[in-house]
Amino acid sequence: MKIKKAVFPVAGLGTRFIPATKAMAKEMLPVVDKPLIQYAVEEAFEAGIEQIIFVTGRGKKALEDHFDRSFEIERTLKAKGKNDLLKQIQELVPRTGTIIYTRQNEPLGLGHAIWCARDIVGDEPFAVLLADDLIKTDKPVLSEMVKKFDRMRASMVAVMEVDKEQTDKYGIINAQDVEEDIVRIDDMIEKPDPSEAPSNLAIIGRYILTPKIFDYLGRKQKGAGGEIQLTDAMKSLLKEQPIYGYKFHGTRFDCGDKAGFQMANLAFALERPDLRDKLLDFIKTL
Ligand code: UTP
């Protein structure tokens, strides 16, 4: 079965980014001139996704408006002859009916946010994208994972090596190599202390999951940090179904973290011909 639906959990509190996230979802923070969520939605469409499911919380309005038409702006741009900008804002609005919003009314954790989308996803495999994990790459991660899913027909998560000292910030896997860039996962643990981590291979925010995951998420067991963790549900799923890890190529920025977010802005801006020289000149003056 083709992967047609993608879930975007955007209901986290974003406490690491306070005060910016006090009234706004962190996924609306812009890297250069595009909100994080737009990068993720574009990656999903590029991978062939047909339906976008947002699990929202606070700050929902700005996100909804971002993917909706703005007649006021369109009229003004048209009147001023700014046709490039007009085209840009028209193109970012998906076809009517493509986006579905549901609400996580309490931020009980990533696993719980995904469970909130269970009836919309139904009985088919689906993708999950965490927009605050921004990945700069020539091979868009979800597209690669969809291709591999088509062949392997099993759940899959994006993984990368992290600093040994940082394992307590990630879901960490224990896995065996099966082919180039693919590992088969034996076990996983959320945010282990470096002394207990089975490896330094961390799960990054791109997933393809079979609907069986909802059985485990529905048990609502609390894990690390008192939250309902996706990693714990996937660990249970492993007893019944295989899960693979895709070692993606590229640089990942943790945009939920203030330093990671600034690095992402710098890296993406320096690739823009209209910004590069101005920025480099300025950096030299600092
Ligand atoms: P994070 O682990 O980054 O948590 O969530 P957070 O609460 O957003 O941020 P901090 O740690 O307090 O700064 C990973 C993803 O899961 C979503 C977030 O929006 C983010 O995309 N999430 C997390 C939810 O949708 N609901 C939750 O209850 C928790």
CSV table of C-alpha atoms and ligand atoms in Angstrom, one decimal:
chain,number,residue,atom,x,y,z
A,1,MET,CA,0.0,0.0,0.0
A,2,LYS,CA,1.2,3.5,-0.9
A,3,ILE,CA,2.1,6.0,1.8
A,4,LYS,CA,-0.5,8.7,1.3
A,5,LYS,CA,-0.9,10.3,4.7
A,6,ALA,CA,1.6,12.2,6.9
A,7,VAL,CA,1.1,13.3,10.5
A,8,PHE,CA,2.7,16.5,11.7
A,9,PRO,CA,2.6,16.7,15.5
A,10,VAL,CA,2.8,20.5,16.2
A,11,ALA,CA,1.3,20.6,19.7
A,12,GLY,CA,4.5,20.5,21.8
A,13,LEU,CA,5.0,23.3,24.3
A,14,GLY,CA,8.5,24.2,22.9
A,15,THR,CA,9.7,25.1,26.4
A,16,ARG,CA,13.4,25.2,25.2
A,17,PHE,CA,12.4,28.1,23.0
A,18,ILE,CA,10.6,30.3,25.5
A,19,PRO,CA,9.7,33.2,25.1
A,20,ALA,CA,9.4,32.9,21.3
A,21,THR,CA,7.0,29.9,21.7
A,22,LYS,CA,4.8,31.5,24.4
A,23,ALA,CA,2.0,32.2,22.0
A,24,MET,CA,3.2,30.5,18.8
A,25,ALA,CA,3.9,26.9,17.8
A,26,LYS,CA,7.7,26.5,17.4
A,27,GLU,CA,7.0,25.0,14.0
A,28,MET,CA,6.1,28.5,12.8
A,29,LEU,CA,9.6,29.8,13.5
A,30,PRO,CA,11.2,30.8,10.2
A,31,VAL,CA,14.5,29.6,8.9
A,32,VAL,CA,15.6,32.4,6.6
A,33,ASP,CA,12.1,33.2,5.2
A,34,LYS,CA,10.1,30.0,5.6
A,35,PRO,CA,8.5,28.6,8.7
A,36,LEU,CA,9.9,25.2,9.7
A,37,ILE,CA,6.5,23.6,9.1
A,38,GLN,CA,6.6,24.6,5.4
A,39,TYR,CA,10.0,22.8,4.9
A,40,ALA,CA,8.4,19.7,6.3
A,41,VAL,CA,5.2,19.9,4.3
A,42,GLU,CA,7.2,20.4,1.1
A,43,GLU,CA,9.3,17.4,1.9
A,44,ALA,CA,6.1,15.4,2.4
A,45,PHE,CA,4.5,16.4,-0.9
A,46,GLU,CA,7.8,15.7,-2.7
A,47,ALA,CA,7.6,12.2,-1.3
A,48,GLY,CA,4.2,11.7,-2.8
A,49,ILE,CA,2.1,12.3,0.3
A,50,GLU,CA,-1.5,13.3,-0.6
A,51,GLN,CA,-3.0,14.2,2.8
A,52,ILE,CA,-1.5,16.3,5.6
A,53,ILE,CA,-2.7,15.8,9.2
A,54,PHE,CA,-1.7,18.4,11.7
A,55,VAL,CA,-2.1,17.6,15.3
A,56,THR,CA,-2.2,21.1,16.8
A,57,GLY,CA,-2.3,22.7,20.2
A,58,ARG,CA,-1.6,26.4,21.0
A,59,GLY,CA,-0.7,28.7,18.1
A,60,LYS,CA,-2.9,26.8,15.7
A,61,LYS,CA,-4.3,29.9,14.1
A,62,ALA,CA,-1.1,31.2,12.6
A,63,LEU,CA,-0.4,27.7,11.2
A,64,GLU,CA,-3.8,27.4,9.7
A,65,ASP,CA,-3.6,30.8,8.1
A,66,HIS,CA,-0.2,30.0,6.7
A,67,PHE,CA,-1.6,27.2,4.6
A,68,ASP,CA,-4.7,29.1,3.6
A,69,ARG,CA,-5.3,31.8,1.0
A,70,SER,CA,-4.8,35.4,2.0
A,71,PHE,CA,-7.0,37.5,-0.2
A,72,GLU,CA,-5.8,40.8,1.3
A,73,ILE,CA,-2.1,40.1,0.6
A,74,GLU,CA,-2.9,38.6,-2.8
A,75,ARG,CA,-4.9,41.7,-3.8
A,76,THR,CA,-2.1,44.1,-2.6
A,77,LEU,CA,0.7,42.1,-4.4
A,78,LYS,CA,-1.4,42.0,-7.6
A,79,ALA,CA,-2.0,45.8,-7.5
A,80,LYS,CA,1.7,46.4,-7.0
A,81,GLY,CA,2.6,44.1,-9.8
A,82,LYS,CA,4.7,41.9,-7.5
A,83,ASN,CA,3.9,38.7,-9.4
A,84,ASP,CA,6.8,36.5,-8.2
A,85,LEU,CA,5.7,37.0,-4.6
A,86,LEU,CA,2.1,36.5,-5.5
A,87,LYS,CA,2.9,33.2,-7.2
A,88,GLN,CA,4.9,32.1,-4.2
A,89,ILE,CA,2.1,32.7,-1.7
A,90,GLN,CA,-0.5,31.1,-4.0
A,91,GLU,CA,1.6,28.0,-4.6
A,92,LEU,CA,2.1,27.3,-0.9
A,93,VAL,CA,-1.6,26.7,-0.4
A,94,PRO,CA,-2.4,23.0,-0.9
A,95,ARG,CA,-5.5,22.0,-2.7
A,96,THR,CA,-8.7,22.3,-0.7
A,97,GLY,CA,-9.3,19.3,1.4
A,98,THR,CA,-5.7,18.1,1.5
A,99,ILE,CA,-5.1,19.3,5.1
A,100,ILE,CA,-6.9,18.0,8.1
A,101,TYR,CA,-6.5,19.5,11.6
A,102,THR,CA,-7.1,17.7,14.8
A,103,ARG,CA,-6.3,18.9,18.3
A,104,GLN,CA,-4.2,17.4,21.1
A,105,ASN,CA,-5.9,19.1,24.0
A,106,GLU,CA,-3.2,18.3,26.5
A,107,PRO,CA,0.5,18.0,25.6
A,108,LEU,CA,1.0,14.5,27.0
A,109,GLY,CA,3.9,13.7,24.7
A,110,LEU,CA,4.8,12.9,21.1
A,111,GLY,CA,3.3,9.4,21.3
A,112,HIS,CA,0.0,10.8,22.5
A,113,ALA,CA,0.0,13.5,19.7
A,114,ILE,CA,0.3,10.8,17.1
A,115,TRP,CA,-2.4,8.7,18.7
A,116,CYS,CA,-4.8,11.7,18.4
A,117,ALA,CA,-4.6,11.2,14.6
A,118,ARG,CA,-5.6,7.5,14.7
A,119,ASP,CA,-9.1,7.8,13.2
A,120,ILE,CA,-7.9,10.1,10.4
A,121,VAL,CA,-5.0,7.7,9.5
A,122,GLY,CA,-7.2,4.6,9.7
A,123,ASP,CA,-5.8,1.2,8.8
A,124,GLU,CA,-2.9,2.1,6.6
A,125,PRO,CA,0.8,2.8,6.9
A,126,PHE,CA,1.6,6.5,7.3
A,127,ALA,CA,4.5,9.0,7.7
A,128,VAL,CA,5.3,11.2,10.7
A,129,LEU,CA,7.4,14.3,10.3
A,130,LEU,CA,8.8,16.5,13.1
A,131,ALA,CA,9.2,19.9,11.6
A,132,ASP,CA,11.7,21.0,14.2
A,133,ASP,CA,14.2,18.4,12.9
A,134,LEU,CA,15.3,20.3,9.7
A,135,ILE,CA,17.5,18.3,7.4
A,136,LYS,CA,19.8,19.8,4.8
A,137,THR,CA,20.4,17.1,2.1
A,138,ASP,CA,20.5,16.4,-1.6
A,139,LYS,CA,18.3,13.3,-1.0
A,140,PRO,CA,15.1,14.4,0.8
A,141,VAL,CA,14.8,12.0,3.7
A,142,LEU,CA,11.1,11.1,3.4
A,143,SER,CA,11.3,10.4,-0.3
A,144,GLU,CA,14.2,7.9,0.3
A,145,MET,CA,12.3,6.3,3.1
A,146,VAL,CA,9.1,5.9,1.0
A,147,LYS,CA,11.2,4.2,-1.7
A,148,LYS,CA,12.6,1.8,0.8
A,149,PHE,CA,9.3,1.2,2.4
A,150,ASP,CA,7.8,0.2,-1.0
A,151,ARG,CA,10.4,-2.5,-1.2
A,152,MET,CA,10.7,-3.6,2.4
A,153,ARG,CA,7.1,-3.1,3.6
A,154,ALA,CA,8.0,-2.5,7.2
A,155,SER,CA,8.1,0.4,9.6
A,156,MET,CA,11.2,2.6,9.3
A,157,VAL,CA,12.8,5.5,11.2
A,158,ALA,CA,15.5,8.0,10.2
A,159,VAL,CA,18.6,7.5,12.3
A,160,MET,CA,22.0,9.3,12.7
A,161,GLU,CA,25.1,9.0,14.8
A,162,VAL,CA,25.2,11.5,17.7
A,163,ASP,CA,27.9,12.4,20.2
A,164,LYS,CA,28.1,9.7,22.9
A,165,GLU,CA,27.6,12.3,25.6
A,166,GLN,CA,24.3,13.4,24.0
A,167,THR,CA,22.3,10.1,24.1
A,168,ASP,CA,20.0,11.4,26.8
A,169,LYS,CA,18.5,13.9,24.3
A,170,TYR,CA,17.3,11.2,21.8
A,171,GLY,CA,15.6,7.8,21.3
A,172,ILE,CA,18.6,5.5,20.9
A,173,ILE,CA,18.5,2.2,19.0
A,174,ASN,CA,20.5,-1.0,19.0
A,175,ALA,CA,20.7,-2.4,15.5
A,176,GLN,CA,22.4,-4.6,12.9
A,177,ASP,CA,23.5,-3.6,9.4
A,178,VAL,CA,21.4,-5.2,6.7
A,179,GLU,CA,22.3,-3.3,3.6
A,180,GLU,CA,23.8,0.1,2.6
A,181,ASP,CA,22.3,2.8,4.8
A,182,ILE,CA,19.8,0.4,6.4
A,183,VAL,CA,19.9,-1.3,9.8
A,184,ARG,CA,17.4,-3.6,11.4
A,185,ILE,CA,16.5,-2.5,14.9
A,186,ASP,CA,16.7,-4.9,17.8
A,187,ASP,CA,15.8,-2.6,20.6
A,188,MET,CA,15.3,1.1,21.4
A,189,ILE,CA,15.3,3.3,24.5
A,190,GLU,CA,14.2,6.9,25.0
A,191,LYS,CA,16.7,9.4,26.4
A,192,PRO,CA,19.2,6.9,28.0
A,193,ASP,CA,22.0,8.1,30.1
A,194,PRO,CA,25.3,7.8,28.1
A,195,SER,CA,26.4,5.0,30.4
A,196,GLU,CA,23.3,2.9,29.5
A,197,ALA,CA,22.9,3.8,25.8
A,198,PRO,CA,23.2,0.7,23.6
A,199,SER,CA,24.8,2.7,20.8
A,200,ASN,CA,25.1,6.3,19.6
A,201,LEU,CA,22.5,5.8,16.8
A,202,ALA,CA,19.7,8.2,17.4
A,203,ILE,CA,16.2,8.4,16.0
A,204,ILE,CA,15.5,11.7,14.1
A,205,GLY,CA,12.1,13.1,13.3
A,206,ARG,CA,11.1,11.1,10.2
A,207,TYR,CA,9.1,7.9,10.5
A,208,ILE,CA,7.0,5.5,8.5
A,209,LEU,CA,4.8,3.5,10.7
A,210,THR,CA,2.3,0.7,10.3
A,211,PRO,CA,-1.2,1.3,11.9
A,212,LYS,CA,-0.4,-1.4,14.5
A,213,ILE,CA,1.5,1.3,16.4
A,214,PHE,CA,-1.9,2.8,17.5
A,215,ASP,CA,-2.6,-0.4,19.6
A,216,TYR,CA,0.5,0.4,21.7
A,217,LEU,CA,0.0,4.2,21.7
A,218,GLY,CA,-3.5,3.6,22.9
A,219,ARG,CA,-2.2,2.0,26.1
A,220,LYS,CA,-1.0,5.5,27.1
A,221,GLN,CA,1.9,4.3,29.2
A,222,LYS,CA,4.1,7.1,30.4
A,223,GLY,CA,7.8,6.9,29.8
A,224,ALA,CA,10.8,9.3,30.0
A,225,GLY,CA,9.9,12.7,31.4
A,226,GLY,CA,6.4,11.5,32.3
A,227,GLU,CA,5.4,11.7,28.7
A,228,ILE,CA,3.7,9.2,26.4
A,229,GLN,CA,6.6,8.4,24.2
A,230,LEU,CA,6.6,7.1,20.6
A,231,THR,CA,9.8,5.3,21.2
A,232,ASP,CA,8.2,3.1,23.9
A,233,ALA,CA,5.3,2.2,21.6
A,234,MET,CA,7.8,1.3,18.8
A,235,LYS,CA,9.8,-0.8,21.2
A,236,SER,CA,6.7,-2.8,21.9
A,237,LEU,CA,5.8,-3.0,18.2
A,238,LEU,CA,9.3,-4.6,17.6
A,239,LYS,CA,8.1,-7.8,19.3
A,240,GLU,CA,5.5,-8.3,16.5
A,241,GLN,CA,6.9,-6.5,13.5
A,242,PRO,CA,10.4,-5.5,12.2
A,243,ILE,CA,11.4,-1.8,12.2
A,244,TYR,CA,14.3,-0.6,10.1
A,245,GLY,CA,16.5,2.4,10.5
A,246,TYR,CA,17.5,4.6,7.5
A,247,LYS,CA,20.9,6.3,8.0
A,248,PHE,CA,20.2,9.4,6.0
A,249,HIS,CA,22.8,11.6,4.3
A,250,GLY,CA,22.9,15.3,5.2
A,251,THR,CA,23.0,17.7,8.1
A,252,ARG,CA,20.3,17.7,10.7
A,253,PHE,CA,19.5,20.8,12.7
A,254,ASP,CA,17.6,20.6,16.0
A,255,CYS,CA,15.5,23.7,15.5
A,256,GLY,CA,13.7,23.2,18.8
A,257,ASP,CA,17.0,24.2,20.4
A,258,LYS,CA,18.2,27.9,20.3
A,259,ALA,CA,21.7,27.1,19.1
A,260,GLY,CA,20.5,24.5,16.5
A,261,PHE,CA,18.0,27.0,15.2
A,262,GLN,CA,20.6,29.7,14.7
A,263,MET,CA,22.9,27.2,13.0
A,264,ALA,CA,20.1,26.3,10.6
A,265,ASN,CA,19.5,29.9,9.7
A,266,LEU,CA,23.1,30.5,9.0
A,267,ALA,CA,23.6,27.4,7.0
A,268,PHE,CA,20.5,28.0,4.9
A,269,ALA,CA,21.1,31.7,4.5
A,270,LEU,CA,24.7,31.2,3.3
A,271,GLU,CA,23.3,29.1,0.5
A,272,ARG,CA,21.2,31.9,-0.8
A,273,PRO,CA,22.9,34.0,-3.5
A,274,ASP,CA,20.9,37.1,-2.4
A,275,LEU,CA,22.1,36.9,1.2
A,276,ARG,CA,25.5,35.1,1.2
A,277,ASP,CA,27.9,38.1,0.6
A,278,LYS,CA,26.0,40.5,2.9
A,279,LEU,CA,26.1,37.9,5.7
A,280,LEU,CA,29.8,37.0,5.2
A,281,ASP,CA,30.8,40.7,5.2
A,282,PHE,CA,28.8,41.2,8.4
A,283,ILE,CA,30.2,38.1,10.1
A,284,LYS,CA,33.8,39.4,9.5
A,285,THR,CA,32.9,42.6,11.3
A,286,LEU,CA,31.8,40.7,14.5
B,1,UTP,P1,9.8,17.9,21.6
B,1,UTP,O1,10.4,16.7,22.2
B,1,UTP,O2,10.7,18.8,20.9
B,1,UTP,O3,9.0,18.6,22.7
B,1,UTP,O4,8.7,17.4,20.6
B,1,UTP,P2,8.4,20.1,22.8
B,1,UTP,O5,7.4,20.0,24.0
B,1,UTP,O6,7.8,20.5,21.5
B,1,UTP,O7,9.6,21.1,23.1
B,1,UTP,P3,10.5,21.3,24.4
B,1,UTP,O8,11.3,20.1,24.6
B,1,UTP,O9,9.5,21.6,25.5
B,1,UTP,O10,11.3,22.5,24.0
B,1,UTP,C1,8.9,16.8,19.4
B,1,UTP,C2,7.8,17.0,18.5
B,1,UTP,O11,6.6,16.5,19.0
B,1,UTP,C3,5.6,17.4,19.1
B,1,UTP,C4,6.3,18.8,19.1
B,1,UTP,O12,5.4,19.8,18.6
B,1,UTP,C5,7.5,18.4,18.2
B,1,UTP,O13,7.1,18.5,16.8
B,1,UTP,N1,4.8,17.2,20.4
B,1,UTP,C6,5.5,17.0,21.5
B,1,UTP,C7,3.4,17.2,20.4
B,1,UTP,O14,2.8,17.5,19.3
B,1,UTP,N2,2.7,17.0,21.5
B,1,UTP,C8,3.4,16.7,22.7
B,1,UTP,O15,2.7,16.5,23.7
B,1,UTP,C9,4.8,16.7,22.7
